[in-house]
Coordinates of C-alpha atoms in Angstrom, one line a residue:
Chain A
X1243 CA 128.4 69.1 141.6
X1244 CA 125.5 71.7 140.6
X1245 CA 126.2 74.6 138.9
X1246 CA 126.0 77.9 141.5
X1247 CA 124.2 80.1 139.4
X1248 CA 124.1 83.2 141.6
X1249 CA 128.1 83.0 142.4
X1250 CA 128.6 82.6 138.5
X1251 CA 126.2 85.6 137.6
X1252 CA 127.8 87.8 140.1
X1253 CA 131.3 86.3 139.0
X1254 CA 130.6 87.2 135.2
X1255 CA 128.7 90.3 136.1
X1256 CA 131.9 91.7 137.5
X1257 CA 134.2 90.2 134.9
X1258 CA 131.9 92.0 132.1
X1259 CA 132.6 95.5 133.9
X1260 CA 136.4 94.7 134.5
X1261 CA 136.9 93.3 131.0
X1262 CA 134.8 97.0 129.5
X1263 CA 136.9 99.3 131.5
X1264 CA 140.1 97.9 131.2
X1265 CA 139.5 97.8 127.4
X1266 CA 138.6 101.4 127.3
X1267 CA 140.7 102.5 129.6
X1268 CA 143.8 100.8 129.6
X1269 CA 144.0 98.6 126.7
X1270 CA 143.0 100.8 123.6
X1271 CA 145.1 103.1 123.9
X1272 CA 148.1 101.0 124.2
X1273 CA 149.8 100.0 120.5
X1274 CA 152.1 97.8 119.9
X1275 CA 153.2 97.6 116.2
X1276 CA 150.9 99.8 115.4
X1277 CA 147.8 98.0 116.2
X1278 CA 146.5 97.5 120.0
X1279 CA 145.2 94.0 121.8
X1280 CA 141.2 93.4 122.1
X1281 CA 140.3 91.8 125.2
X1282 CA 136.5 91.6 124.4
X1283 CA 136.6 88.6 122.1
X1284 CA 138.9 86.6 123.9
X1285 CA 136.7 87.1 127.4
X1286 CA 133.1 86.3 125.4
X1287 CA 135.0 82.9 124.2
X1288 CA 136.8 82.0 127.1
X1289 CA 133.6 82.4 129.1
X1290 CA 131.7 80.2 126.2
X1291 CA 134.8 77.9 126.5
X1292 CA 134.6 77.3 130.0
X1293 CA 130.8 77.8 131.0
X1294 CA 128.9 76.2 127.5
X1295 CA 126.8 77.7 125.1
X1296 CA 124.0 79.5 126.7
X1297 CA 125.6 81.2 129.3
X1298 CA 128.1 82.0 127.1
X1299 CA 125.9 84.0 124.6
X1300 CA 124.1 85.8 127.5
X1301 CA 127.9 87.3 128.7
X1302 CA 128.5 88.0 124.9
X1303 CA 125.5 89.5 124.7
X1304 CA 125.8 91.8 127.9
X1305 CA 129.5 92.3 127.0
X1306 CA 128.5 93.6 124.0
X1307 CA 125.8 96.1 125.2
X1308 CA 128.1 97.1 128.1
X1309 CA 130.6 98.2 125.6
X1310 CA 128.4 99.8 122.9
X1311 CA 126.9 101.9 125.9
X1312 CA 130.4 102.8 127.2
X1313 CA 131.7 103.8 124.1
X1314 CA 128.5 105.6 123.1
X1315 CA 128.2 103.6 119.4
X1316 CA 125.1 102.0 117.6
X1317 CA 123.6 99.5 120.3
X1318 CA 123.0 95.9 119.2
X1319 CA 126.2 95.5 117.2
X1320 CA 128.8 94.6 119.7
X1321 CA 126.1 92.4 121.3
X1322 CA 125.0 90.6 118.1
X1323 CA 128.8 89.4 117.2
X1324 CA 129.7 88.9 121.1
X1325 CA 126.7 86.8 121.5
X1326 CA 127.6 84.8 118.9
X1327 CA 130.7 84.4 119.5
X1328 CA 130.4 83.6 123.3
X1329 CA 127.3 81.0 121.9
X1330 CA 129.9 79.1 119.3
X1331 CA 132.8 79.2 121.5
X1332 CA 130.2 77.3 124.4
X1333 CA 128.8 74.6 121.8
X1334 CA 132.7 73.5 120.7
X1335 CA 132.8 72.4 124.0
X1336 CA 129.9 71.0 124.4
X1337 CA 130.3 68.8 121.5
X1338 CA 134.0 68.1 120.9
X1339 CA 135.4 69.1 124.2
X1340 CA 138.6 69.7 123.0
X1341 CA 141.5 69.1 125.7
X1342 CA 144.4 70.7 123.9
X1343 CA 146.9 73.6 125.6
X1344 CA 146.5 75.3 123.0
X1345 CA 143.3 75.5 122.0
X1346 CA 142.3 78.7 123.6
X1347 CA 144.9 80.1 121.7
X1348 CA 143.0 78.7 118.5
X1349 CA 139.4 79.8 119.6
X1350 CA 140.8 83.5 120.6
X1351 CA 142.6 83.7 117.5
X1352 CA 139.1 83.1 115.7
X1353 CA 137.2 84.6 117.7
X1354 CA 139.0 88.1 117.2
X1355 CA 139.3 87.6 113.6
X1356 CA 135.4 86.9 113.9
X1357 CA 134.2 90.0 115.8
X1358 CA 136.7 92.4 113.4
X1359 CA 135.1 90.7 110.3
X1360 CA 131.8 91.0 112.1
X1361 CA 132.6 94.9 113.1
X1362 CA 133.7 95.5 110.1
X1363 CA 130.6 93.7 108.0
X1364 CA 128.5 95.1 110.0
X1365 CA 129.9 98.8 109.7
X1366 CA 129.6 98.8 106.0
X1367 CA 125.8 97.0 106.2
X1368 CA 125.4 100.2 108.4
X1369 CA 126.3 102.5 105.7
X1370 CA 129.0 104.1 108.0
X1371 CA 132.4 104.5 105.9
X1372 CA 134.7 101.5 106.7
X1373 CA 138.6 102.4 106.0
X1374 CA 138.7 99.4 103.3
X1375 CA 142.2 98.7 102.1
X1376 CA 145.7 97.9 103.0
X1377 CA 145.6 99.4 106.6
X1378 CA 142.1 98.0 107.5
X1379 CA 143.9 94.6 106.4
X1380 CA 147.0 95.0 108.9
X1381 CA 144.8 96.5 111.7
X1382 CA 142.7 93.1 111.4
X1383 CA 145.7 90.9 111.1
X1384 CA 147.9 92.3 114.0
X1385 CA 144.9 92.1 116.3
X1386 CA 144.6 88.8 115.8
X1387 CA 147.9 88.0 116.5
X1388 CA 148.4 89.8 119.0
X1389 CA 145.2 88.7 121.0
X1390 CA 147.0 85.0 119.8
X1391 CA 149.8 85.9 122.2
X1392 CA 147.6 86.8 125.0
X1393 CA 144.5 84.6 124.4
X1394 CA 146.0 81.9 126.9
X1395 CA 146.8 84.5 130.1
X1396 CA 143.4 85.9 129.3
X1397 CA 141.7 82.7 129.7
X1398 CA 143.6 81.2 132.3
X1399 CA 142.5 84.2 134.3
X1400 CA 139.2 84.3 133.4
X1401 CA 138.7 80.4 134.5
X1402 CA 140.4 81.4 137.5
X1403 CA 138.0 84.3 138.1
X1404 CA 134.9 81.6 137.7
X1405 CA 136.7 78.3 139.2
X1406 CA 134.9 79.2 142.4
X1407 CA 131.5 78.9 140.9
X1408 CA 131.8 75.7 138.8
X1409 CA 130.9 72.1 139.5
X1410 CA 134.1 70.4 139.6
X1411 CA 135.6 68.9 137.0
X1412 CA 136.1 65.0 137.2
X1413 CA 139.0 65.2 135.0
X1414 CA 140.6 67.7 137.3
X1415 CA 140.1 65.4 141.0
X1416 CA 142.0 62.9 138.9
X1417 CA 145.1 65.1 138.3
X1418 CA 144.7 66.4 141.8
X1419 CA 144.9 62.6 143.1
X1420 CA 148.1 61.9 141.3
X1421 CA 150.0 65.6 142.4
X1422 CA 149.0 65.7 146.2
X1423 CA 152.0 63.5 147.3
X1424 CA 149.6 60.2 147.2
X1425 CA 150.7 57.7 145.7
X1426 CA 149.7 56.3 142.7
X1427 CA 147.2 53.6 141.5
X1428 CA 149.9 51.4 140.2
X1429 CA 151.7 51.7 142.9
X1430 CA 149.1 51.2 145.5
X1431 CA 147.9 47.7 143.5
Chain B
X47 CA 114.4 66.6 130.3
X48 CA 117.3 67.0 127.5
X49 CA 114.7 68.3 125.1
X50 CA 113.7 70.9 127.2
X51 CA 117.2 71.6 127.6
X52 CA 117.4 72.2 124.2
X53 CA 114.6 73.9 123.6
X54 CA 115.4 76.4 126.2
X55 CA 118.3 76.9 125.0
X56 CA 117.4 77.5 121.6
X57 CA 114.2 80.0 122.6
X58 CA 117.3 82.1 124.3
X59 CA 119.2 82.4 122.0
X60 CA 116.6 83.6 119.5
X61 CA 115.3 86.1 122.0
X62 CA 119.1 87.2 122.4
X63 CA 119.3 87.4 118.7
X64 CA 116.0 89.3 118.0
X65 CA 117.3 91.5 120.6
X66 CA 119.7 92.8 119.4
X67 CA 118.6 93.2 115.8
X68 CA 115.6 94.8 118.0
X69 CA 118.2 97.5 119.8
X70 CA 119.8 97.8 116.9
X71 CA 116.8 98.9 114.4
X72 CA 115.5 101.2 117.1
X73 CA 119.0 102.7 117.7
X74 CA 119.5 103.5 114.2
X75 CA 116.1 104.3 113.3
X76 CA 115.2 106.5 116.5
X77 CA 116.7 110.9 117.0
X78 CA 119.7 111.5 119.0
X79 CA 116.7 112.7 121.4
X80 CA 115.4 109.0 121.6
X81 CA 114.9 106.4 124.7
X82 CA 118.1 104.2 123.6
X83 CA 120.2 107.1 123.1
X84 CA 119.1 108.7 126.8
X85 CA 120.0 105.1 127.9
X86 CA 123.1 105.3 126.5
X87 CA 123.9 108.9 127.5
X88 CA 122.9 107.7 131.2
X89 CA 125.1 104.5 131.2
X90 CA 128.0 106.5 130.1
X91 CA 128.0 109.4 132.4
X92 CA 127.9 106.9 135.1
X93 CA 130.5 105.1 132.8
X94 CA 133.0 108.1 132.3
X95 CA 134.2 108.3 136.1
X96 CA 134.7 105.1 136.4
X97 CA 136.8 105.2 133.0
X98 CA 138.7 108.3 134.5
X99 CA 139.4 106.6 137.5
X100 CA 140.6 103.0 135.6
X101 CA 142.5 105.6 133.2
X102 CA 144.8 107.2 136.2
X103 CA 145.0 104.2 138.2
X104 CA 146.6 102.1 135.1
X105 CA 148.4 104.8 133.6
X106 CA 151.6 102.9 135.1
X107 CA 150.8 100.1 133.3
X108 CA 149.9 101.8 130.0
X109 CA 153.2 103.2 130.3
X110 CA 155.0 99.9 130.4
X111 CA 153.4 99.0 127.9
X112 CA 153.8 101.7 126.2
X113 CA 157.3 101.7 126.8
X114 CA 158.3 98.3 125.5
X115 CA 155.6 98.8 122.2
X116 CA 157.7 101.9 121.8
X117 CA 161.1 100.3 121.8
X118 CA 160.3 97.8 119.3
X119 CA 158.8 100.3 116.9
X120 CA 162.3 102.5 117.6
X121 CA 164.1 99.1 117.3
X122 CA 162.3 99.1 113.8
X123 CA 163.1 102.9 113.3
X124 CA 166.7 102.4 113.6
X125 CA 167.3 99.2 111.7
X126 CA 165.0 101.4 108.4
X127 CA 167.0 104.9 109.0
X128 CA 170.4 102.9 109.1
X129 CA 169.9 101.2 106.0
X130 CA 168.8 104.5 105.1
X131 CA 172.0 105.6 105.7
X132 CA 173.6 103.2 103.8
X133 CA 171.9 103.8 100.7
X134 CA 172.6 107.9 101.1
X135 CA 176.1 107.2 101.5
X136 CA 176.5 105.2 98.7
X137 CA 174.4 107.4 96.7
X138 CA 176.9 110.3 97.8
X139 CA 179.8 107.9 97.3
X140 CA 178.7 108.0 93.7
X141 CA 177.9 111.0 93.4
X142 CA 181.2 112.9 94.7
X143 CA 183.0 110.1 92.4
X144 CA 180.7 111.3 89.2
X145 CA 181.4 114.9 90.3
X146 CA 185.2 114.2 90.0
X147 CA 185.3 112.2 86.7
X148 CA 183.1 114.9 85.3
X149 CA 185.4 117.5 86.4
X150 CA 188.2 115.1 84.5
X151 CA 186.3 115.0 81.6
X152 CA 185.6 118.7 81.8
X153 CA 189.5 118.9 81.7
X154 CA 189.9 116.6 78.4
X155 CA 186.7 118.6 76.8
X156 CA 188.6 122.2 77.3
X157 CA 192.3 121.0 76.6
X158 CA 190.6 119.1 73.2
X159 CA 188.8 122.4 72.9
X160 CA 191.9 124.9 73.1
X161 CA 194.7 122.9 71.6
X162 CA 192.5 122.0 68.6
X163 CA 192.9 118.5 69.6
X164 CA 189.2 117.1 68.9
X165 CA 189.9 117.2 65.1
X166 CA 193.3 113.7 66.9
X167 CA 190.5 111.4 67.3
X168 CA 190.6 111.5 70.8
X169 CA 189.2 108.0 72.2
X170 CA 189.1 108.4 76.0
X171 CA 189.8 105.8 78.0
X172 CA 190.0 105.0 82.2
X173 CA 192.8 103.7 84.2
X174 CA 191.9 100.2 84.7
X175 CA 195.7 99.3 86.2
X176 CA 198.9 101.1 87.5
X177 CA 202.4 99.9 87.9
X178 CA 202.8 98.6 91.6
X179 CA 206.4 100.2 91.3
X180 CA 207.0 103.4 92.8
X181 CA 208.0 105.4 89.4
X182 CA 204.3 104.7 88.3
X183 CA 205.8 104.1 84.9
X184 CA 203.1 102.2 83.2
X185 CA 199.7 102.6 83.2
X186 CA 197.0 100.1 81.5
X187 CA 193.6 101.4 79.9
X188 CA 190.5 99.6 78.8
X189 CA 190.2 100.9 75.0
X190 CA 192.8 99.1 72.5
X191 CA 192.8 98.4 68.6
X192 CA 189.4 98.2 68.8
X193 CA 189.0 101.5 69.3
X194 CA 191.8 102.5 66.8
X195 CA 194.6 102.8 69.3
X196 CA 198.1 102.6 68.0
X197 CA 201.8 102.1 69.3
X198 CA 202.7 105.6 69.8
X199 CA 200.0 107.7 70.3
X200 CA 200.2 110.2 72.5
X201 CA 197.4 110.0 75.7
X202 CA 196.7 112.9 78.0
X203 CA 194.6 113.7 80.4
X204 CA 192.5 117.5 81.3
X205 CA 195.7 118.6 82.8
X206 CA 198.3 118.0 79.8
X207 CA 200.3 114.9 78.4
X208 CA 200.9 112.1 80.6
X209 CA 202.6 109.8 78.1
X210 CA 202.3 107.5 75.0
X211 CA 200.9 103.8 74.2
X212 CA 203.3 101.5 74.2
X213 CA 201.6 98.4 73.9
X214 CA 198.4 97.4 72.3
X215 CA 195.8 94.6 72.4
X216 CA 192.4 94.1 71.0
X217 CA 191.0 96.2 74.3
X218 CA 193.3 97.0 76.1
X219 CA 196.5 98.8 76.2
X220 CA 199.6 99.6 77.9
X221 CA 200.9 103.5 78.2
X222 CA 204.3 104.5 79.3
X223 CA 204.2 107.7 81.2
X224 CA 206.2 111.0 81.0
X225 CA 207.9 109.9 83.9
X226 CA 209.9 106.6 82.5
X227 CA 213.3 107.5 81.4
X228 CA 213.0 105.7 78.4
X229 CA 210.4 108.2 76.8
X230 CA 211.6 111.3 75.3
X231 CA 209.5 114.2 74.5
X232 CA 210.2 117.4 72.1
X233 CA 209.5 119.5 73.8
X234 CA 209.6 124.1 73.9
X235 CA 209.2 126.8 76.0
X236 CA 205.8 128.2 75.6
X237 CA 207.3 132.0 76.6
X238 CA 210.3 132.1 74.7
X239 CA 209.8 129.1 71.8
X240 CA 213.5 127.6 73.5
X241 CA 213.1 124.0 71.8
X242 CA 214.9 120.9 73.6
X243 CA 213.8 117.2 74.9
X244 CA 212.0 116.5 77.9
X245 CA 212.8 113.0 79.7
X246 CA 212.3 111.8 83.4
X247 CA 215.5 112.5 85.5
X248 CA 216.6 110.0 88.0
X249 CA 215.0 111.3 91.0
X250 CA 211.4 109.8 90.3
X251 CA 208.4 110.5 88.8
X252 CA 208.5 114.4 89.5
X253 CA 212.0 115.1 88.3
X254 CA 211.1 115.9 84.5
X255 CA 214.4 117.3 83.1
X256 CA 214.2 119.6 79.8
X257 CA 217.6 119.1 78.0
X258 CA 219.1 120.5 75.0
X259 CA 218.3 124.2 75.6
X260 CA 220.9 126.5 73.7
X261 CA 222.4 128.3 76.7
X262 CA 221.4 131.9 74.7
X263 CA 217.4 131.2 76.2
X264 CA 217.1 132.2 79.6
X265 CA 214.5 130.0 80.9
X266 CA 212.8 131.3 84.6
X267 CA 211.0 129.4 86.6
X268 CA 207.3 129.1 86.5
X269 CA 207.8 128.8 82.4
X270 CA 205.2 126.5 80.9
X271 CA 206.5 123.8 79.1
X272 CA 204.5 122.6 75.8
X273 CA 204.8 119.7 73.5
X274 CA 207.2 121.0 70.2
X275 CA 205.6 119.2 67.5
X276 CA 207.2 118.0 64.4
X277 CA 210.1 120.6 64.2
X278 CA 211.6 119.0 60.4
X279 CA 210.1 119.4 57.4
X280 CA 211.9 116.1 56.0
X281 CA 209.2 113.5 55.8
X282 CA 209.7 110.1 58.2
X283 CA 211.2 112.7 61.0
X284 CA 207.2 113.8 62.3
X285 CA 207.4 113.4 66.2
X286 CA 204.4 111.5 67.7
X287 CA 202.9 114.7 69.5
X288 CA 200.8 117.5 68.6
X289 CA 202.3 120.7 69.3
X290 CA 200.9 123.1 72.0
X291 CA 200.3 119.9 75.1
X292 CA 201.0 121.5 78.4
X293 CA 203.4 119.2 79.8
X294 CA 204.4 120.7 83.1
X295 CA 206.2 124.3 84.3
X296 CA 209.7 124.5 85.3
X297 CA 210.8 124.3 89.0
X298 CA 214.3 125.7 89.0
X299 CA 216.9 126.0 86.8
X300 CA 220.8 124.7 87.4
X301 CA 223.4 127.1 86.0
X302 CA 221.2 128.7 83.7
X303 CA 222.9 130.2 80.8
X304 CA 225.8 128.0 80.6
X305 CA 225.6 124.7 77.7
X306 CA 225.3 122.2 81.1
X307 CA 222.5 124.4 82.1
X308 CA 219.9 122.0 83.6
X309 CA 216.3 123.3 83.9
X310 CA 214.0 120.7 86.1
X311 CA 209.9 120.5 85.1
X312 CA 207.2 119.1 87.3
X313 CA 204.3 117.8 85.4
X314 CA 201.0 119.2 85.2
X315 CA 199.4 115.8 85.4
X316 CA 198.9 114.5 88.5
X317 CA 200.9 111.0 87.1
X318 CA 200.2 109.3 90.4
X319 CA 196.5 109.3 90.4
X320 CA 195.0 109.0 86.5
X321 CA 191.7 107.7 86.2
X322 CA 190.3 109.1 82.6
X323 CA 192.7 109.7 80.0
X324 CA 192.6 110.5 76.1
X325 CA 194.4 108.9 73.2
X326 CA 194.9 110.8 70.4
X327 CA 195.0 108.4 67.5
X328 CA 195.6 110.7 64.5
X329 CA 198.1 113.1 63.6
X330 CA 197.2 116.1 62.1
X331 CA 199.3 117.7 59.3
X332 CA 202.5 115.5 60.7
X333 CA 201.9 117.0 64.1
X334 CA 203.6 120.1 62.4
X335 CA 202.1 123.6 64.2

């Protein structure tokens, strides 16, 4: 029922890495419709989403530094909007637990608009010259809905990648009880 | 127990937060020779193989990717240059037709020009109906009274006469062409001044027939056949056409130089495909040369 913290650290250590390279790599520098998918927010939420608040900023937070160090720009920036988007994504389920199929859908959705606001704020605070204007516009748009379209693979896999290391969810034996051939309460009664 | 929780998790957060802002001031503060930078430079040449490596190992997937982001964006491509393609091709739909009514109204503009026929009133006017019969007697045109058309006046087109109007309404009219038997024109030979009548022959709307030739003109063919004009000096007797109209060039000629000498015409106007036309609505002098 206790949380195994060493099996999650490892677990999120290596999804960090994975989630870096394959968004450098891989991602990037596919576009579809002119804009490309960014896996970054949707990891840092779905981790908030499944794991809570705390440990969700620290995996925003190292997300974010991994990536600024891979990518060779300003350090701090990625971390400060990953960290608080990994933090806001762990308190809404910590205080409405929201059930919904689609809800990581919803939190992805804002969490990418977030971080390319937050990029993009944070740019200009910067003083480094931010493309304002009709493209900057569609760029931010199309990411979000494109990381809409992948935001439930993304953190179906990323809960599948840290099921190992979670205390088991009540909720979950339940379903289990009624799916395993068994039969059911009523029945039983 | 739960306030420590909180607590805790609060004093993280801040440290996370001051962190950051930390890294960040020093980053942006510090020389491209600084600590943070060195960090950086470290973290990514450990960094690059292992990019290199991801890079070639998911190329393949890239690709797919690639692949189906590209066929939507050609998808896209094709649907833009076909309507593309539309619009051009309308564009030189209209064009080619403004080229040709231009060239039809360069036609009225010389033949006005040469034969003096600007000073008619000429109020040009486009084919808006043809007779469905094969003679293509009757034509109808969108200018009528209103525009000071009459009963009568003769209408030609860049090539020569085509006819006269035979009915009238407020804006519209009807014109009987060259080519209805029922319409005779005086007619002469431009060469030798031979005067007679032209009038369609039986054999359809290219069989002009020029009758009444005294059998002492020889008439060849390839003669150009003009409109006569008023030929009498008795007033009332004016005939409805301006002299000097091409009307068409004789074809053959059927015992030529005898009084049943029949001499067959084929008119300059194209009678089967009019599209602008002229009426000439006044006569000058009595149409007299």
């Amino acid at each position: 029922m206790t949380l195994n913290y060493r099996s999650l650290g490892w677990r999120l250590a290596l999804i960090c890495v994975v989630t870096v390279v394959f968004q450098v790599a891989a991602v990037s520098q596919v576009k579809i419709l002119g804009v490309n998918a960014d896996l970054v927010p949707l990891v840092a939420a779905s981790v908030g989403l499944i794991v809570g608040s705390l440990p969700g900023a620290i995996f925003g937070f190292a997300l974010g530094m991994l990536l600024d160090l891979a990518l060779v720009e300003t350090i701090g920036v990625a971390s400060l909007i990953l960290l608080a988007i990994g933090y806001a994504a762990g308190r809404l389920r910590e205080l409405r637990d929201p059930q919904g199929a689609i809800v990581p859908l919803l939190v992805g959705a804002a969490a990418t608009a977030a971080a390319q606001l937050g990029f993009s704020l944070l740019t200009f605070l910067l003083g480094q010259p931010v493309p304002l204007g009709w493209s900057l516009l569609w760029e931010l748009l199309g990411t979000v809905a494109l990381n809409a379209v992948i935001a439930i693979p993304v953190y179906l896999l990323v809960r599948r990648s840290l099921l190992a290391a979670l205390p088991e969810d009540p909720r979950r034996r339940r379903r289990r009880a009624y799916t395993t051939g068994g039969l059911s309460p009523l029945s039983r009664s | 127990m739960y306030d420590r929780t909180i607590r805790r998790r609060r004093l993280t957060l801040a440290a996370l937060l001051a962190c950051s802002l930390l890294l960040l001031t020093v980053y942006f503060g510090e020389s491209s020779g600084g600590a943070l930078h060195n960090v950086q430079r470290g973290v990514f040449s450990v960094f690059a193989p292992i990019q290199e490596g991801a890079s070639t190992v998911l190329k393949p997937a890239r690709d797919l990717v690639g692949w189906v982001g590209d066929t939507i964006d050609a998808k896209g491509r094709l649907n833009e240059l076909e309507s593309s393609n539309q619009r051009l091709r309308a564009r030189a739909i209209a064009g080619s037709e403004a080229l040709r009514i231009n060239s039809q109204l360069e036609g009225l503009l010389n033949l006005d020009n040469a034969g003096g026929l600007a000073a008619a009133k000429p109020v040009t006017a486009r084919v808006i109906g043809q007779s469905p019969t094969v003679w293509y007697s009757t034509v109808t045109i969108n200018q009528g009274s209103n525009s000071g058309i009459r009963t009568g006046n003769p209408v030609i087109n860049g090539d020569g006469l085509i006819g006269q109007v035979s009915t009238v309404t407020g804006n519209a009219a009807i014109v009987t062409l060259i080519s209805d038997g029922e319409l005779a024109v005086p007619a002469r030979i431009s060469a030798g001044g031979a005067e007679g009548i032209v009038q369609a022959g039986a054999g359809g709307p290219d069989d002009l027939r020029l009758k009444f030739i005294a059998r002492r003109f020889r008439v060849d063919p390839g003669a150009a056949v003009v409109t006569a004009g008023t030929l009498s000096n008795s007033p009332g007797l004016e005939s409805l056409y301006p002299p000097g109209i091409p009307i068409g060039s004789v074809t053959r000629v059927v015992d030529p130089g005898t009084d049943a000498q029949k001499i067959y015409l084929r008119s300059y106007a194209d009678l089967q495909r009019l599209e602008i036309i002229q009426v000439l609505t006044t006569a000058i002098n009595g149409n007299r040369g």
